[in-house]
mmCIF file of C-alpha atoms in Angstrom:
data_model
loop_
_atom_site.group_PDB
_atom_site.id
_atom_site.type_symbol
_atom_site.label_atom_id
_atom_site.label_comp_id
_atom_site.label_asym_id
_atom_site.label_seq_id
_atom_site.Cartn_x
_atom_site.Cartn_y
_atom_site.Cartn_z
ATOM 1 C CA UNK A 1 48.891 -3.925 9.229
ATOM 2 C CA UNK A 2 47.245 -1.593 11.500
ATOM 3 C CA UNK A 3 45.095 0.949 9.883
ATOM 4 C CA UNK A 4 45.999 4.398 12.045
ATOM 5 C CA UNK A 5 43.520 6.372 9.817
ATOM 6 C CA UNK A 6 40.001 5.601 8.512
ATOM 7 C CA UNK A 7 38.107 8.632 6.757
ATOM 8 C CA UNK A 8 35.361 6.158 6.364
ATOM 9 C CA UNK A 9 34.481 7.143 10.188
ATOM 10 C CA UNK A 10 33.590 9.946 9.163
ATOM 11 C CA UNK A 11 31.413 9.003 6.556
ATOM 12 C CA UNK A 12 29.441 6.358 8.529
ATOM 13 C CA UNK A 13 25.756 8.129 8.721
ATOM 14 C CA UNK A 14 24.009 11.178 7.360
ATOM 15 C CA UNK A 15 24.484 13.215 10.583
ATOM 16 C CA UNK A 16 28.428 12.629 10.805
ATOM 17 C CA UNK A 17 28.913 13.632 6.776
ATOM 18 C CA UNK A 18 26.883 16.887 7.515
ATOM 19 C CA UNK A 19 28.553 17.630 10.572
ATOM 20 C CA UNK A 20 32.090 17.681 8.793
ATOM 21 C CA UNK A 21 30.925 18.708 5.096
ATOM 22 C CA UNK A 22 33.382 21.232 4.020
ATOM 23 C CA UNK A 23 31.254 23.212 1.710
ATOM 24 C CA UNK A 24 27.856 24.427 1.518
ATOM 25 C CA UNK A 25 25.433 25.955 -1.201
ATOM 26 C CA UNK A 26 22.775 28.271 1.079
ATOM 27 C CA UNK A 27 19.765 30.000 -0.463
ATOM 28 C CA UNK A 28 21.411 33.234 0.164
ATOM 29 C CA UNK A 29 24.319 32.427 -2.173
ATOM 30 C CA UNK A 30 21.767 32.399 -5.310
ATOM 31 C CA UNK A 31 21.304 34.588 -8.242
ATOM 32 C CA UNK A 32 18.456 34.241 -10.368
ATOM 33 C CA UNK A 33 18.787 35.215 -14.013
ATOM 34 C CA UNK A 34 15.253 36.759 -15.535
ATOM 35 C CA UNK A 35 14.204 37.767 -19.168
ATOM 36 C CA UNK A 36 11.863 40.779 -19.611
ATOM 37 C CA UNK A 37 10.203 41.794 -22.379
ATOM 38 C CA UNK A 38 7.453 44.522 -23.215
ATOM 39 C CA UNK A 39 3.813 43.531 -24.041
ATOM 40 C CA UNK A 40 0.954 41.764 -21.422
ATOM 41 C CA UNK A 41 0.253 38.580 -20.243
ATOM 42 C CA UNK A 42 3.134 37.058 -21.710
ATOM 43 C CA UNK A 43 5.039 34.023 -20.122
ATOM 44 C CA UNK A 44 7.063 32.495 -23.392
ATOM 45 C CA UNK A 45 8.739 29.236 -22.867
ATOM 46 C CA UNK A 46 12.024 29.416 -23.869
ATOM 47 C CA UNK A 47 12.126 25.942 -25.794
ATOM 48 C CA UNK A 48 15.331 24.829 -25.087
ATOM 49 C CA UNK A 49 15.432 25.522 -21.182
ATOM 50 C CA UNK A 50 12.865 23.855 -19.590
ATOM 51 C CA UNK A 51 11.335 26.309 -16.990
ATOM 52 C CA UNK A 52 12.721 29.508 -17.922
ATOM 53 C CA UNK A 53 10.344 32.160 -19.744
ATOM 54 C CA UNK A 54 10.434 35.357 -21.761
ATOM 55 C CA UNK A 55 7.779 37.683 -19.418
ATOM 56 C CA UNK A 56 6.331 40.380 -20.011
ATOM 57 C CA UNK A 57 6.418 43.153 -17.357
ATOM 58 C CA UNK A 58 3.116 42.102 -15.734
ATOM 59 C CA UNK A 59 3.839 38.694 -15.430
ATOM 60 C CA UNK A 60 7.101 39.245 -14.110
ATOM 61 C CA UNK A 61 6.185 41.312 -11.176
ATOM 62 C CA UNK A 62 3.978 37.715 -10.353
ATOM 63 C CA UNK A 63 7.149 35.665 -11.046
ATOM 64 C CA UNK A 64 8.523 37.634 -8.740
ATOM 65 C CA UNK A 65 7.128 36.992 -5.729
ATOM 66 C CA UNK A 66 8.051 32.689 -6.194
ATOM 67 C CA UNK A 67 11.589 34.734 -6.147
ATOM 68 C CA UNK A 68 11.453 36.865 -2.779
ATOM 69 C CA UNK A 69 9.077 33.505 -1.178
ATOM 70 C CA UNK A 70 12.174 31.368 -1.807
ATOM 71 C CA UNK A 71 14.282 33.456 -0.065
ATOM 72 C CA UNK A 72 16.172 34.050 -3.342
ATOM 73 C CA UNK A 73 18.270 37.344 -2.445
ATOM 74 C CA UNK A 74 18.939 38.759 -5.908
ATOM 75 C CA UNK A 75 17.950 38.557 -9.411
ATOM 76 C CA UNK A 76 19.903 39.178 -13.060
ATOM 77 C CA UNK A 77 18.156 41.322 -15.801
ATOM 78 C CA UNK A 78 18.078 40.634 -19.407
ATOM 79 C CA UNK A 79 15.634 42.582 -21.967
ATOM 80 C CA UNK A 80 14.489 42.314 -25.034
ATOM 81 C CA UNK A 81 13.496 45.432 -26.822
ATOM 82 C CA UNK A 82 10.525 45.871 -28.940
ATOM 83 C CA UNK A 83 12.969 46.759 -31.865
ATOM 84 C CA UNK A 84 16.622 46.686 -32.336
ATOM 85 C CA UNK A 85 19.170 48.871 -34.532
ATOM 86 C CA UNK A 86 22.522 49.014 -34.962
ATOM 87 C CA UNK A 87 23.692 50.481 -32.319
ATOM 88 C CA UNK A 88 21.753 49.506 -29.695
ATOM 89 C CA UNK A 89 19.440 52.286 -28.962
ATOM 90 C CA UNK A 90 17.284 50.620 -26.800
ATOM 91 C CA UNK A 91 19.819 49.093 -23.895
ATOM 92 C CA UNK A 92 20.627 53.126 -22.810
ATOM 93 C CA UNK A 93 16.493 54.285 -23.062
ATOM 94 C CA UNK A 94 15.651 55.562 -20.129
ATOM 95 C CA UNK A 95 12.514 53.888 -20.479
ATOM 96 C CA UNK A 96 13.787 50.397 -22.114
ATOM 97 C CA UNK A 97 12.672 47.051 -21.021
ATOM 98 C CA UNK A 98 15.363 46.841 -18.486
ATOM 99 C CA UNK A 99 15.274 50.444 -17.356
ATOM 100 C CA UNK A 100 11.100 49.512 -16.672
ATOM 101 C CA UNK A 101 11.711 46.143 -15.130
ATOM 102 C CA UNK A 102 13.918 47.894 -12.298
ATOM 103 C CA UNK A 103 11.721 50.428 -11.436
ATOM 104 C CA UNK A 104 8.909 47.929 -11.095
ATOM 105 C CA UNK A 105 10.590 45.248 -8.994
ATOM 106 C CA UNK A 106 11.916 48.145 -6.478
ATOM 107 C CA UNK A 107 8.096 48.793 -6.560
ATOM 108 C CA UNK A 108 6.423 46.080 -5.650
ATOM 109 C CA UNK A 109 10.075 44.426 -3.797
ATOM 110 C CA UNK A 110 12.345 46.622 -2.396
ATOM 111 C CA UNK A 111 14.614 44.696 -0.588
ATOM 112 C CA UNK A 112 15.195 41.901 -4.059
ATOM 113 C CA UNK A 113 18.625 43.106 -4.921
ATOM 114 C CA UNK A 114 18.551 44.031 -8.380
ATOM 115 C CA UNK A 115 21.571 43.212 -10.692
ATOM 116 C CA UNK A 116 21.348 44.849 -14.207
ATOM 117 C CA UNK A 117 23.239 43.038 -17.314
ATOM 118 C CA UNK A 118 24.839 45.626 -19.175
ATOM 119 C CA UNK A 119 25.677 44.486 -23.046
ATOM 120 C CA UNK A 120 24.359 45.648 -26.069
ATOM 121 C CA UNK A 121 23.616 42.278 -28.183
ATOM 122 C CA UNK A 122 20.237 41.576 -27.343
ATOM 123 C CA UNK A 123 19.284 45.177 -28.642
ATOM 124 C CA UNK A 124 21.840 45.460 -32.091
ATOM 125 C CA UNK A 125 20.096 44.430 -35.019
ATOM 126 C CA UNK A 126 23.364 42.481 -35.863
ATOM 127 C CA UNK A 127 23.723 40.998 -32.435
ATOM 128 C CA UNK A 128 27.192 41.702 -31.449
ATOM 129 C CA UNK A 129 28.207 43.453 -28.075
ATOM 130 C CA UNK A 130 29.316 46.648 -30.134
ATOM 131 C CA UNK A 131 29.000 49.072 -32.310
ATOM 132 C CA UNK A 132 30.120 47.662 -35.856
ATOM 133 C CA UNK A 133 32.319 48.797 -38.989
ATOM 134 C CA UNK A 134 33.180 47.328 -41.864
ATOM 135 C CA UNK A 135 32.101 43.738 -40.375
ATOM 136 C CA UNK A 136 34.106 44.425 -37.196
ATOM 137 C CA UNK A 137 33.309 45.284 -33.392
ATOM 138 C CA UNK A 138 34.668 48.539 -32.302
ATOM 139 C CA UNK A 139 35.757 49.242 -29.068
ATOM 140 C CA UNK A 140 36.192 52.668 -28.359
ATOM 141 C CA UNK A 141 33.292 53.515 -29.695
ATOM 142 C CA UNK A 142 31.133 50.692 -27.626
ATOM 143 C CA UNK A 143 32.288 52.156 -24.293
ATOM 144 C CA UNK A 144 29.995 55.494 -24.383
ATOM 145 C CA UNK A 145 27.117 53.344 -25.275
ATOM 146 C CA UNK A 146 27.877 50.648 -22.566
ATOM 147 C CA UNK A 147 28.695 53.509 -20.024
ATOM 148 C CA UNK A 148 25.326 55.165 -20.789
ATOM 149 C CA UNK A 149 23.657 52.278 -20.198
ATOM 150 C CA UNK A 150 25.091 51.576 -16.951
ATOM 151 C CA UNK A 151 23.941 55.165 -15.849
ATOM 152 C CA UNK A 152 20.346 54.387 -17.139
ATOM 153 C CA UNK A 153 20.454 51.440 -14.941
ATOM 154 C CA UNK A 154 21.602 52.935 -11.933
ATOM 155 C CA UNK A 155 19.100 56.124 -12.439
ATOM 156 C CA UNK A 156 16.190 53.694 -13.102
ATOM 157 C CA UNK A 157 17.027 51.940 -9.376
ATOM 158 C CA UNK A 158 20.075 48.947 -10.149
ATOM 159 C CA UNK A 159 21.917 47.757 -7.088
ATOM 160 C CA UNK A 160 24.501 46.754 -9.411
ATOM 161 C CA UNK A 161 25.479 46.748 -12.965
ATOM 162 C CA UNK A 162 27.224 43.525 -14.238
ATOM 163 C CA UNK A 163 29.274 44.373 -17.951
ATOM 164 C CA UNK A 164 28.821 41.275 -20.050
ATOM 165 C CA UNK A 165 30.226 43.109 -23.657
ATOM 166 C CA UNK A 166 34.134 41.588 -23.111
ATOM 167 C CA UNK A 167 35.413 45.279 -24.785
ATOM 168 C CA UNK A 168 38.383 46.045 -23.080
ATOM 169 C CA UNK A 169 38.814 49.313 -20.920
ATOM 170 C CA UNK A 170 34.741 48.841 -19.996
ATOM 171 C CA UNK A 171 34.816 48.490 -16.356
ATOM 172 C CA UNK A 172 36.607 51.944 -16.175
ATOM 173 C CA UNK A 173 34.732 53.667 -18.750
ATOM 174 C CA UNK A 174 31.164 52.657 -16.685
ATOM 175 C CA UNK A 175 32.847 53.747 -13.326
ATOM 176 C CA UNK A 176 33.940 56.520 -14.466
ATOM 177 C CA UNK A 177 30.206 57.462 -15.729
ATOM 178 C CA UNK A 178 29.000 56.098 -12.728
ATOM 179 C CA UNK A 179 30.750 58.297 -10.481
ATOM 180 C CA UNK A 180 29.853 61.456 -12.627
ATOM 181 C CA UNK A 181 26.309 60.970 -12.392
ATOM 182 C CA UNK A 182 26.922 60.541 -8.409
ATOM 183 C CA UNK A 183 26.200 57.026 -8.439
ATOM 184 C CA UNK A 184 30.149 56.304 -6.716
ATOM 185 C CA UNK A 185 28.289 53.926 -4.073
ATOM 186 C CA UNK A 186 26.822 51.572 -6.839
ATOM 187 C CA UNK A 187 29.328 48.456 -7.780
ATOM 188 C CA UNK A 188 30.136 46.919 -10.304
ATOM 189 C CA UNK A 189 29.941 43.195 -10.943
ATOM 190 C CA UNK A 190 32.191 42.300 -13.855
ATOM 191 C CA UNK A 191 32.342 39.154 -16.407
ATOM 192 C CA UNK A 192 35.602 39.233 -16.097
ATOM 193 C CA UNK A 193 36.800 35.910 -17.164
ATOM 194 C CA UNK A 194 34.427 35.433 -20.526
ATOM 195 C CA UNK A 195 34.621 32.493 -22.421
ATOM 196 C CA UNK A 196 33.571 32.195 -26.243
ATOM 197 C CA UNK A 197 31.661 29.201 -24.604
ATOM 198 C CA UNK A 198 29.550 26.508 -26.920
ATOM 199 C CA UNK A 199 27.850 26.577 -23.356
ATOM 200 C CA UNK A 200 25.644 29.487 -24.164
ATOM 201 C CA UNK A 201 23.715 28.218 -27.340
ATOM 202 C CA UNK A 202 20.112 28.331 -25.156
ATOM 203 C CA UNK A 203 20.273 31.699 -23.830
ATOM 204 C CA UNK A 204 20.456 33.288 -26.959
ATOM 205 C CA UNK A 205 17.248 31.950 -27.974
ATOM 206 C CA UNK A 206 16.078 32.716 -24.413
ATOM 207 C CA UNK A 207 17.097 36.815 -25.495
ATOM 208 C CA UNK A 208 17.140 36.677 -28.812
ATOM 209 C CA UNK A 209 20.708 37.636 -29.251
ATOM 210 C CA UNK A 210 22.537 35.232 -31.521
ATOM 211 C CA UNK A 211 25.439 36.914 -34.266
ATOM 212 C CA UNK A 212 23.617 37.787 -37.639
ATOM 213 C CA UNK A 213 27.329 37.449 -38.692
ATOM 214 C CA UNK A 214 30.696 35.852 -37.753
ATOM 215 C CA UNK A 215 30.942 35.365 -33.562
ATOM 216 C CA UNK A 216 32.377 36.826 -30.759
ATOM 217 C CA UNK A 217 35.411 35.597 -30.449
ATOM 218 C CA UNK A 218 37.291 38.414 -31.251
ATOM 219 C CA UNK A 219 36.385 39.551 -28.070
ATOM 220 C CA UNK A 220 35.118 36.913 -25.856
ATOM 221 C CA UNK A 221 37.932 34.937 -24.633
ATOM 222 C CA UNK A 222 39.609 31.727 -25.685
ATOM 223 C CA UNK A 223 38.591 28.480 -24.006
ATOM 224 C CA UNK A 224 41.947 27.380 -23.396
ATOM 225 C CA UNK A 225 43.629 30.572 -21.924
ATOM 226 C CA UNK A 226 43.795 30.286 -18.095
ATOM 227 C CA UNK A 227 46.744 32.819 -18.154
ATOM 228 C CA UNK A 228 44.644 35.079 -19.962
ATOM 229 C CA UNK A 229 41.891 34.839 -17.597
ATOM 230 C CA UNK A 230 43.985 36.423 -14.922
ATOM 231 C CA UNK A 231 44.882 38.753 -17.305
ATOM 232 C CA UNK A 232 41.365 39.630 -17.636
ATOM 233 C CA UNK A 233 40.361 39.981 -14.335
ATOM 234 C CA UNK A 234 43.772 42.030 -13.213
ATOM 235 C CA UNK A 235 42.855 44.675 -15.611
ATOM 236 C CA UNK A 236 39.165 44.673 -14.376
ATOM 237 C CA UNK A 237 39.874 45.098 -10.841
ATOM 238 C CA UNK A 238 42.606 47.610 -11.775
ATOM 239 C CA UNK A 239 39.300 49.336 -13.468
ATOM 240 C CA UNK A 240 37.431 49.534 -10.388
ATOM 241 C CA UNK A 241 35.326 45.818 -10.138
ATOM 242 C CA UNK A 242 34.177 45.284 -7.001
ATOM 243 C CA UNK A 243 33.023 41.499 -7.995
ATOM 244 C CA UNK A 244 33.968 39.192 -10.338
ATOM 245 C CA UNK A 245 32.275 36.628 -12.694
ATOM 246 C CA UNK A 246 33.240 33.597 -14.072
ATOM 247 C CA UNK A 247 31.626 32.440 -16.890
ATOM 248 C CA UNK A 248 30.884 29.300 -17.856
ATOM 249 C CA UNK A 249 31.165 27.575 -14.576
ATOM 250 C CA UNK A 250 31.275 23.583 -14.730
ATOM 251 C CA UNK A 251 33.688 23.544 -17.551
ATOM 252 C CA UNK A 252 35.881 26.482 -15.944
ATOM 253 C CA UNK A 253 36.126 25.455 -12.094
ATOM 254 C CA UNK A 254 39.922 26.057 -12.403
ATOM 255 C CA UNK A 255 39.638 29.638 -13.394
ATOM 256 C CA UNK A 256 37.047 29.737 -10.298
ATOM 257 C CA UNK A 257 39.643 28.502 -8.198
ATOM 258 C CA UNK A 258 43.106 30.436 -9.641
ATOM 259 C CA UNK A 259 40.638 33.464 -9.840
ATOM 260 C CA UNK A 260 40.286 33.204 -6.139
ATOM 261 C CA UNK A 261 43.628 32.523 -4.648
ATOM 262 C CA UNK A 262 45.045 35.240 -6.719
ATOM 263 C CA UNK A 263 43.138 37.867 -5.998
ATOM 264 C CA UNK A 264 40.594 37.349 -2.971
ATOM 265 C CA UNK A 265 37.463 39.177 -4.737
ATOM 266 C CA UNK A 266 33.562 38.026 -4.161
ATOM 267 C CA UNK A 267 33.030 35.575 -7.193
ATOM 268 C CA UNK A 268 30.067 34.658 -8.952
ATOM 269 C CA UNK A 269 30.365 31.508 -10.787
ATOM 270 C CA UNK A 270 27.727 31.842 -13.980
ATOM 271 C CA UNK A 271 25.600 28.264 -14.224
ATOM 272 C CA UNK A 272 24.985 28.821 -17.334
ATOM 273 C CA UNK A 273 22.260 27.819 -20.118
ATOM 274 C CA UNK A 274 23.840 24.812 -21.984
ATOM 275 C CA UNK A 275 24.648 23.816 -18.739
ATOM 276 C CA UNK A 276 21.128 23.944 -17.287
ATOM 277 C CA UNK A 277 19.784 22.725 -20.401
ATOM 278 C CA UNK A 278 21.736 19.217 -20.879
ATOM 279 C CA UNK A 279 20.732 18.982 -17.118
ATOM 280 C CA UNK A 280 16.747 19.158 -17.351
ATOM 281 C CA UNK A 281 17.357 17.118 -20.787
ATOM 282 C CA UNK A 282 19.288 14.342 -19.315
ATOM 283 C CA UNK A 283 16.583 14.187 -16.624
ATOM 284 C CA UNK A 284 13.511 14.125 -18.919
ATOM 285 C CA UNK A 285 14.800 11.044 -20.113
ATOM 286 C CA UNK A 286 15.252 9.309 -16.551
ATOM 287 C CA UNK A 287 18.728 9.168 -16.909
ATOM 288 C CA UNK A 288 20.129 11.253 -13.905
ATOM 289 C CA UNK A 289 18.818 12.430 -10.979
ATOM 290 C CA UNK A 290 18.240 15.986 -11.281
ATOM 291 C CA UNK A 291 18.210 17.051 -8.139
ATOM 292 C CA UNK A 292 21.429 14.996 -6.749
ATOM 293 C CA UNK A 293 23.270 16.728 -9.648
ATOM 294 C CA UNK A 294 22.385 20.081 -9.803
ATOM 295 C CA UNK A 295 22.821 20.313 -5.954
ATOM 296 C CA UNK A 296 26.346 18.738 -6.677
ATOM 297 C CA UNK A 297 27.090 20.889 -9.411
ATOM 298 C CA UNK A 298 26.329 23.950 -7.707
ATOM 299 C CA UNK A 299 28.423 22.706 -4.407
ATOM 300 C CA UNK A 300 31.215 22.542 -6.959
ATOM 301 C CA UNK A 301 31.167 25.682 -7.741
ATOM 302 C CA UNK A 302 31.352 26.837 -4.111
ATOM 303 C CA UNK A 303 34.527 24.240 -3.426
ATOM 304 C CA UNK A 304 35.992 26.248 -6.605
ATOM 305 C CA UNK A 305 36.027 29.614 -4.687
ATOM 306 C CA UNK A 306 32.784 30.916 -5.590
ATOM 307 C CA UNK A 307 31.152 32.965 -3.188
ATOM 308 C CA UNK A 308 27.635 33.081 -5.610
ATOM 309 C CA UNK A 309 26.305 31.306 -8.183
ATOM 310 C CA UNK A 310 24.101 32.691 -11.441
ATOM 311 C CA UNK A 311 21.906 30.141 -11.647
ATOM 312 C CA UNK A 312 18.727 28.934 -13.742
ATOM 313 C CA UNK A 313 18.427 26.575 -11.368
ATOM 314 C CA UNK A 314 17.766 28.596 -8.342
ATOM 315 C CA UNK A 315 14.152 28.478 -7.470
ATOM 316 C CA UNK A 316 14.689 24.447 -7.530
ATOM 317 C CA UNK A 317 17.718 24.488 -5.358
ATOM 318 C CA UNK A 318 16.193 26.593 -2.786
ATOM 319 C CA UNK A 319 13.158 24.847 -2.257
ATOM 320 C CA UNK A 320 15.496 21.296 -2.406
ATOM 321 C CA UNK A 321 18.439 23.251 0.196
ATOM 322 C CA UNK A 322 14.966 24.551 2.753
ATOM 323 C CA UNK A 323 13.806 21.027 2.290
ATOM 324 C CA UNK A 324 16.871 19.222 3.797
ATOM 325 C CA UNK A 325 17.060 22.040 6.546
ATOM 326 C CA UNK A 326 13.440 20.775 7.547
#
C-alpha cells in the first residue's frame, strides 16, 4: 500500500515542527501572581511552593523589577493584613496592604499592568469569602464589602479588579460601584468558572487564608459541573465581565475550551498552586523535567482557548520562552 499522507514530514527536524506548531505560549501572555504583606525586609518562603514568597512592601518593589526585566506584562495581587476580623475590614482600607502595593508599583513601574484580587478570605478572621451568620456565608450582605473593595482598588491605581469570592450577583454589584465612583473605563476580570479545587491547598498557606470552619463549597463550584460552568460565566458576562477566568487549569482544560467556543471572551486559565507545587516537587526528586513540562503544561492551556495564563511559573517560562527565541 501506498502511503498518500505522512505527518511524520512534518515532524522531521526542529525547524519544520516550529515552522508548523499550532500553538504558542509568548512572554506577553503571562500573569504573575504576588503576595504582599506589611512590615520590612521581609521575603518569607512559602514552604510548600518552592520560589514563591510572602514580601513585604520594600522587598517587593525589588522583586519587581526581575518582573518588568522579563518582559512579564502584568502581575496579580494578594495581601495579607496585619490583622483580620470578621468582616474583612482590611481588604476595603484605603490604605490596606493591597491598596499600598498598587500605589507603589505604579510608582516605581508604571507601565506593569496591575491586576487586583478582590475576595475577602485572606482578611476574615474565619477565612471565608463573606460575611458570616449563624455558621453560614451570606451573600447579599458580602456584595457591599466586595464592591467597596473593588473601588479602593481602582482609587489606589488597579488596571483591573479580578472577583475571586464565587457570591453570586458580584460582578454587577462591583460594576455598578465602579461606574459610580467614575471608574466605567476599568474592567473587570472575573473567576468565573470556580472550582472547590483540592488544587489550591498551597496558596492558602502562601496568604494565610484557609476555613477556620467547614469549606467553601457552598459557594465555590462543584468539580464535576461543566454545565454549571457555563452557567457561571453566562451570568458573569450578563453582569458586565470583560474577561474571564478559569480556575484550576490542568484539571479543567475542557471548561477552557467549552468556555471559549461558547462565548468568545479573553480567558485566563489560573496555573494554580497545587499545580505548581507537585511540579517543582516532582522535579526536586529528578523525576521529570521541569522545564519540558511546565512549558507543555502551559502550551496546553493556550490549545484549550486560553488567551493568558496565571501562572507561578512565569518568571521561569519567560526566561526558558527568550531562551529558545535566542
Amino acid at each position: 500500500m501506498q502511503l498518500i499522507r505522512r505527518p511524520r514530514r512534518l515532524r522531521s527536524s526542529e525547524t519544520i515542527r516550529k515552522m508548523v506548531r499550532e500553538h504558542h505560549v509568548r512572554v506577553e501572555d503571562l500573569i504573575y501572581p504576588m503576595f504582599v504583606m506589611f512590615g520590612e525586609k521581609k521575603k518569607i518562603p512559602v514552604s510548600s511552593m518552592p520560589g514563591v514568597y510572602n514580601y513585604s512592601l520594600d522587598e517587593y518593589v525589588v522583586a519587581l523589577k526581575d518582573v518588568v526585566e522579563a518582559g512579564i506584562p502584568a502581575v496579580l495581587l494578594f495581601g495579607l493584613p496585619e490583622s483580620k476580623d470578621e468582616i474583612g475590614t482590611g481588604a476595603y482600607d484605603r490604605h490596606g496592604i493591597v491598596q499600598e502595593a498598587v500605589r507603589l508599583t505604579k510608582k516605581h513601574y508604571p507601565d506593569l499592568y496591575v491586576i487586583t484580587d478582590v475576595c475577602l478570605c485572606e482578611y476574615t478572621d474565619h477565612g471565608h469569602c463573606g460575611v458570616i451568620q449563624d455558621g453560614q456565608v451570606l451573600n447579599d450582605p458580602t456584595l457591599k464589602l466586595l464592591a467597596q473593595t473593588a473601588v479602593s482598588h481602582a482609587e489606589a491605581g488597579a488596571d483591573m479588579v479580578a472577583p475571586s469570592d464565587m457570591m453570586d450577583g458580584r460582578v454587577g454589584a462591583i460594576r455598578e460601584a465602579l461606574d459610580e465612583a467614575g471608574y466605567t473605563q476599568l474592567p473587570i476580570m472575573s473567576y468565573a468558572a470556580k472550582f472547590a479545587s483540592a488544587f489550591y491547598g498551597p496558596f492558602r498557606e502562601a496568604a494565610g487564608s484557609t476555613p477556620q470552619f467547614g469549606d467553601r463549597r457552598t459557594y465555590q463550584m462543584d468539580p464535576a459541573n461543566g454545565n454549571e460552568a457555563m452557567l457561571e460565566t453566562d451570568l458573569d458576562i450578563q453582569e458586565g465581565a470583560d474577561m474571564l477566568i478559569i480556575k484550576p487549569a490542568l484539571a479543567y482544560g475542557d471548561i477552557t475550551y467549552r468556555t471559549k467556543e461558547q462565548f468568545g471572551l479573553p480567558i485566563a486559565a489560573y496555573n494554580v498552586s497545587g499545580e505548581y507545587a507537585m511540579v517543582k516537587a516532582a522535579a526536586e526528586k529528578g523525576w521529570i523535567d521541569e522545564k519540558r513540562v511546565v512549558m507543555e503544561s502551559l502550551v496546553s492551556m493556550k490549545r484549550a482557548g486560553a488567551d493568558l495564563i496565571i501562572t507561578y511559573h512565569a518568571l521561569d517560562a519567560a526566561r526558558w520562552i527568550k531562551e529558545e527565541q535566542s
